[in-house]
Amino acid sequence: MRRKIAAGNWKMNGLTASLTELDTLAARFPKPGCDVLICPPATLIAPAKARAGSIAIGGQDCHTGVSGAHTGDVSAEMLADIGASHVIVGHSERRDDHGESSELIEAKAEAAWRAGLTAVICIGESLAQREAGETLDVLTEQLAQSTPDGATAANTVIAYEPVWAIGTGKVPTLAQIGEVHDALRGQLEARFGAEGTGIRLLYGGSVKPSNAAEIFAVSNVDGALVGGASLKADDFGGIISALEAA
Ligand code: 13P
């Protein structure tokens, strides 16, 4: 059995005052029935960790190196040092805004492992790719190239986030989500064997309390990576509760 994960990606949102949302969540879920992860902006990781209770805290990106002359970058070791246990790599906003390739993301995942972090590797097709019927080909290639050899159920989580569903209120049909997740599971098992069976597969893109339960019922969906709806404790709490019940 794969333990499910409700993961929140705050993106570039949140000042210290926003940590009261985390306080509310930590009080509501002292012993959650699934893994709960919040990835706040790097500026909030240390204070978030101090008040997160059983909620795990992660980064949203890391550099491939340990340290050095890379102005503005943060290493996986730095994230681990302030209490992060996970780091998102390869989010489509990094791929698009910063031109990150799957090869770079693979190196970032290896950096995460080097620092003892779990890598949450994101993949997703664009609307043009979906409409051209290229979805599974694109995802197969992204997953193959972004995931290093040595991925295990413990060190890697995969998040499928269709680019066109992020922040748009548009969600693929349940059949479309199931088709992708089943294909990704098959690919992980073919490459990683039993570890591939254990790697958790999250869906992300416009997940809300109102659609969470039906998405969590889809085969091979082991949880969600949530953007906008993770910013408010009430909304994210509803998603966590739906996952606990799934
Ligand atoms: P939304 O939940 O706001 O669509 O964002 C999804 C996402 O990009 C999480 O990483």
Short mmCIF file of C-alpha atoms and ligand atoms in Angstrom, two decimals:
data_model
loop_
_atom_site.label_atom_id
_atom_site.label_comp_id
_atom_site.label_asym_id
_atom_site.label_seq_id
_atom_site.Cartn_x
_atom_site.Cartn_y
_atom_site.Cartn_z
CA MET A 1 0.00 0.00 0.00
CA ARG A 2 1.27 3.42 -0.91
CA ARG A 3 0.71 6.05 1.79
CA LYS A 4 -1.08 8.98 0.19
CA ILE A 5 0.31 12.53 0.10
CA ALA A 6 -1.46 15.88 0.21
CA ALA A 7 1.19 18.38 -0.90
CA GLY A 8 0.79 22.14 -1.04
CA ASN A 9 2.96 24.36 -3.23
CA TRP A 10 2.67 27.95 -2.07
CA LYS A 11 4.75 29.17 -5.06
CA MET A 12 5.81 32.84 -4.61
CA ASN A 13 3.10 33.50 -2.04
CA GLY A 14 3.32 34.00 1.69
CA LEU A 15 4.76 36.39 4.25
CA THR A 16 5.37 35.48 7.88
CA ALA A 17 1.74 36.35 8.64
CA SER A 18 0.66 33.49 6.34
CA LEU A 19 2.11 30.97 8.78
CA THR A 20 -1.10 31.23 10.80
CA GLU A 21 -2.67 29.11 8.03
CA LEU A 22 -0.08 26.45 8.82
CA ASP A 23 -0.84 26.76 12.55
CA THR A 24 -4.51 26.08 11.79
CA LEU A 25 -3.65 23.03 9.69
CA ALA A 26 -1.20 21.66 12.26
CA ALA A 27 -3.85 21.99 14.97
CA ARG A 28 -6.52 20.35 12.81
CA PHE A 29 -4.30 17.45 11.70
CA PRO A 30 -2.07 16.48 14.65
CA LYS A 31 -1.88 12.90 13.31
CA PRO A 32 -3.05 13.02 9.69
CA GLY A 33 -4.15 9.81 8.02
CA CYS A 34 -1.96 10.63 5.02
CA ASP A 35 1.35 12.40 4.54
CA VAL A 36 0.92 16.18 4.46
CA LEU A 37 3.61 18.37 2.90
CA ILE A 38 3.73 22.15 2.54
CA CYS A 39 6.32 23.79 0.29
CA PRO A 40 6.37 27.48 1.23
CA PRO A 41 8.75 30.00 -0.33
CA ALA A 42 12.34 29.48 0.81
CA THR A 43 12.09 32.48 3.13
CA LEU A 44 9.48 30.68 5.24
CA ILE A 45 10.90 27.15 5.43
CA ALA A 46 12.66 27.57 8.79
CA PRO A 47 9.80 29.28 10.64
CA ALA A 48 7.29 26.94 8.99
CA LYS A 49 9.22 23.90 10.20
CA ALA A 50 9.20 25.26 13.75
CA ARG A 51 5.41 25.26 13.88
CA ALA A 52 4.38 22.53 11.42
CA GLY A 53 3.79 19.66 13.87
CA SER A 54 3.44 16.48 11.82
CA ILE A 55 3.26 18.36 8.54
CA ALA A 56 6.42 17.98 6.44
CA ILE A 57 8.05 21.08 4.95
CA GLY A 58 9.75 21.23 1.57
CA GLY A 59 11.44 23.57 -0.85
CA GLN A 60 10.18 24.49 -4.31
CA ASP A 61 13.47 24.20 -6.19
CA CYS A 62 17.17 23.62 -5.56
CA HIS A 63 20.48 24.11 -7.35
CA THR A 64 22.46 21.07 -8.45
CA GLY A 65 25.57 22.09 -6.47
CA VAL A 66 26.32 21.94 -2.74
CA SER A 67 27.60 25.52 -2.51
CA GLY A 68 29.49 28.05 -4.57
CA ALA A 69 29.29 31.17 -6.71
CA HIS A 70 25.62 30.96 -7.76
CA THR A 71 23.99 34.20 -6.71
CA GLY A 72 20.40 33.80 -5.64
CA ASP A 73 20.37 30.01 -5.71
CA VAL A 74 19.68 27.66 -2.82
CA SER A 75 21.22 24.20 -2.52
CA ALA A 76 19.47 21.04 -1.40
CA GLU A 77 21.86 20.90 1.56
CA MET A 78 20.70 24.38 2.63
CA LEU A 79 17.07 23.26 2.47
CA ALA A 80 17.83 20.17 4.53
CA ASP A 81 19.79 22.27 7.02
CA ILE A 82 16.72 24.35 7.87
CA GLY A 83 14.35 21.43 8.22
CA ALA A 84 13.07 20.61 4.73
CA SER A 85 12.49 16.92 4.00
CA HIS A 86 11.35 17.32 0.38
CA VAL A 87 12.00 19.55 -2.61
CA ILE A 88 9.91 20.07 -5.73
CA VAL A 89 11.97 19.92 -8.91
CA GLY A 90 10.89 20.49 -12.49
CA HIS A 91 7.68 22.39 -11.86
CA SER A 92 6.36 23.66 -15.18
CA GLU A 93 6.78 27.23 -13.92
CA ARG A 94 10.52 26.51 -13.53
CA ARG A 95 10.64 24.73 -16.89
CA ASP A 96 8.91 27.70 -18.56
CA ASP A 97 10.14 30.73 -16.58
CA HIS A 98 13.73 29.52 -16.27
CA GLY A 99 14.13 27.28 -19.30
CA GLU A 100 14.84 24.22 -17.17
CA SER A 101 15.39 21.03 -19.16
CA SER A 102 14.58 17.50 -18.06
CA GLU A 103 18.33 16.82 -17.90
CA LEU A 104 18.78 19.68 -15.42
CA ILE A 105 15.83 18.43 -13.39
CA GLU A 106 17.37 14.97 -13.24
CA ALA A 107 20.52 16.56 -11.81
CA LYS A 108 18.45 18.50 -9.30
CA ALA A 109 16.73 15.30 -8.17
CA GLU A 110 20.14 13.73 -7.62
CA ALA A 111 21.15 16.81 -5.62
CA ALA A 112 18.04 16.38 -3.50
CA TRP A 113 18.96 12.75 -2.77
CA ARG A 114 22.55 13.72 -1.96
CA ALA A 115 21.17 16.01 0.75
CA GLY A 116 18.79 13.34 2.05
CA LEU A 117 15.67 15.00 0.62
CA THR A 118 12.81 13.36 -1.23
CA ALA A 119 12.51 14.76 -4.75
CA VAL A 120 9.03 15.66 -5.97
CA ILE A 121 9.60 15.53 -9.73
CA CYS A 122 6.97 17.33 -11.82
CA ILE A 123 5.99 16.55 -15.38
CA GLY A 124 3.12 17.77 -17.55
CA GLU A 125 2.00 18.40 -21.11
CA SER A 126 0.98 21.74 -22.59
CA LEU A 127 -2.44 22.35 -24.10
CA ALA A 128 -0.97 22.28 -27.61
CA GLN A 129 0.64 18.91 -26.90
CA ARG A 130 -2.62 17.53 -25.48
CA GLU A 131 -4.59 18.75 -28.50
CA ALA A 132 -2.01 17.25 -30.86
CA GLY A 133 -2.48 13.85 -29.21
CA GLU A 134 1.09 13.86 -27.89
CA THR A 135 0.33 13.68 -24.17
CA LEU A 136 1.59 10.19 -23.38
CA ASP A 137 4.66 10.57 -25.59
CA VAL A 138 5.59 13.87 -23.95
CA LEU A 139 5.08 12.53 -20.44
CA THR A 140 6.98 9.32 -21.15
CA GLU A 141 9.95 11.34 -22.31
CA GLN A 142 9.77 13.85 -19.44
CA LEU A 143 9.51 11.07 -16.85
CA ALA A 144 12.36 9.08 -18.39
CA GLN A 145 14.69 12.07 -18.68
CA SER A 146 13.83 13.83 -15.40
CA THR A 147 14.03 10.78 -13.13
CA PRO A 148 17.53 9.57 -12.28
CA ASP A 149 18.52 5.91 -12.02
CA GLY A 150 18.20 4.94 -8.40
CA ALA A 151 14.72 6.33 -7.82
CA THR A 152 13.00 4.55 -4.94
CA ALA A 153 9.65 4.71 -3.21
CA ALA A 154 11.37 6.62 -0.41
CA ASN A 155 13.42 9.17 -2.33
CA THR A 156 11.07 10.07 -5.18
CA VAL A 157 7.50 11.28 -5.70
CA ILE A 158 6.17 12.05 -9.19
CA ALA A 159 3.63 14.82 -9.76
CA TYR A 160 1.63 14.87 -12.99
CA GLU A 161 0.56 18.46 -13.59
CA PRO A 162 -0.93 19.28 -17.00
CA VAL A 163 0.32 22.79 -17.70
CA TRP A 164 -3.11 23.87 -18.97
CA ALA A 165 -4.78 22.81 -15.72
CA ILE A 166 -2.52 24.83 -13.42
CA GLY A 167 -4.28 27.84 -11.94
CA THR A 168 -6.95 27.77 -14.66
CA GLY A 169 -9.84 25.94 -13.00
CA LYS A 170 -9.67 23.46 -15.88
CA VAL A 171 -9.18 19.82 -14.91
CA PRO A 172 -8.74 16.82 -17.20
CA THR A 173 -11.55 14.30 -17.16
CA LEU A 174 -11.17 11.52 -14.62
CA ALA A 175 -10.59 9.14 -17.52
CA GLN A 176 -7.75 11.34 -18.81
CA ILE A 177 -6.14 11.45 -15.37
CA GLY A 178 -6.50 7.68 -15.03
CA GLU A 179 -5.02 7.03 -18.46
CA VAL A 180 -1.94 9.09 -17.63
CA HIS A 181 -1.44 7.72 -14.12
CA ASP A 182 -1.81 4.11 -15.29
CA ALA A 183 0.75 4.74 -18.03
CA LEU A 184 3.18 6.41 -15.61
CA ARG A 185 2.82 3.51 -13.16
CA GLY A 186 3.59 1.04 -15.92
CA GLN A 187 6.65 3.03 -16.95
CA LEU A 188 7.93 3.28 -13.36
CA GLU A 189 7.46 -0.45 -12.77
CA ALA A 190 9.18 -1.33 -16.05
CA ARG A 191 12.20 0.76 -15.09
CA PHE A 192 12.36 0.43 -11.29
CA GLY A 193 10.57 -2.85 -10.54
CA ALA A 194 9.10 -3.09 -7.05
CA GLU A 195 10.34 0.40 -6.21
CA GLY A 196 8.34 1.65 -9.17
CA THR A 197 5.25 0.14 -7.62
CA GLY A 198 5.93 2.10 -4.44
CA ILE A 199 6.69 5.53 -5.92
CA ARG A 200 3.76 7.83 -5.18
CA LEU A 201 2.06 9.53 -8.16
CA LEU A 202 0.35 12.84 -7.43
CA TYR A 203 -2.07 14.72 -9.64
CA GLY A 204 -1.81 18.55 -9.71
CA GLY A 205 -3.78 21.28 -11.45
CA SER A 206 -6.85 23.10 -10.08
CA VAL A 207 -7.45 20.60 -7.27
CA LYS A 208 -10.04 22.00 -4.85
CA PRO A 209 -12.04 20.63 -1.94
CA SER A 210 -14.99 20.25 -4.33
CA ASN A 211 -13.22 18.01 -6.86
CA ALA A 212 -10.64 16.29 -4.64
CA ALA A 213 -12.64 13.19 -3.69
CA GLU A 214 -13.42 12.20 -7.27
CA ILE A 215 -9.80 12.72 -8.35
CA PHE A 216 -8.53 10.67 -5.39
CA ALA A 217 -10.77 7.79 -6.47
CA VAL A 218 -8.92 7.48 -9.80
CA SER A 219 -6.57 4.50 -10.09
CA ASN A 220 -2.91 5.19 -9.39
CA VAL A 221 -3.64 8.66 -7.98
CA ASP A 222 -1.82 8.67 -4.65
CA GLY A 223 -2.61 12.25 -3.70
CA ALA A 224 -2.32 15.78 -5.02
CA LEU A 225 0.09 18.65 -5.50
CA VAL A 226 -2.03 21.71 -4.82
CA GLY A 227 -1.27 25.34 -5.62
CA GLY A 228 -3.92 27.99 -4.99
CA ALA A 229 -6.09 25.88 -2.71
CA SER A 230 -3.12 25.13 -0.43
CA LEU A 231 -2.85 28.76 0.65
CA LYS A 232 -5.92 28.68 2.88
CA ALA A 233 -6.14 26.20 5.74
CA ASP A 234 -9.86 25.69 5.20
CA ASP A 235 -9.42 24.73 1.55
CA PHE A 236 -6.33 22.59 2.02
CA GLY A 237 -7.89 21.01 5.10
CA GLY A 238 -10.84 19.93 2.97
CA ILE A 239 -8.47 18.33 0.46
CA ILE A 240 -6.53 16.53 3.24
CA SER A 241 -9.80 15.22 4.68
CA ALA A 242 -10.87 13.96 1.24
CA LEU A 243 -7.55 12.14 0.89
CA GLU A 244 -7.80 10.62 4.37
CA ALA A 245 -11.21 9.26 3.38
CA ALA A 246 -10.08 7.95 -0.03
P1 13P B 1 -3.16 25.12 -8.84
O1 13P B 1 -3.63 24.12 -7.78
O2 13P B 1 -3.23 26.53 -8.37
O3 13P B 1 -3.80 24.87 -10.14
O4 13P B 1 -1.58 24.83 -9.02
C1 13P B 1 -1.14 23.53 -9.20
C2 13P B 1 0.33 23.53 -9.09
O5 13P B 1 1.03 24.05 -9.95
C3 13P B 1 0.95 22.91 -7.91
O6 13P B 1 2.31 22.76 -8.07
#
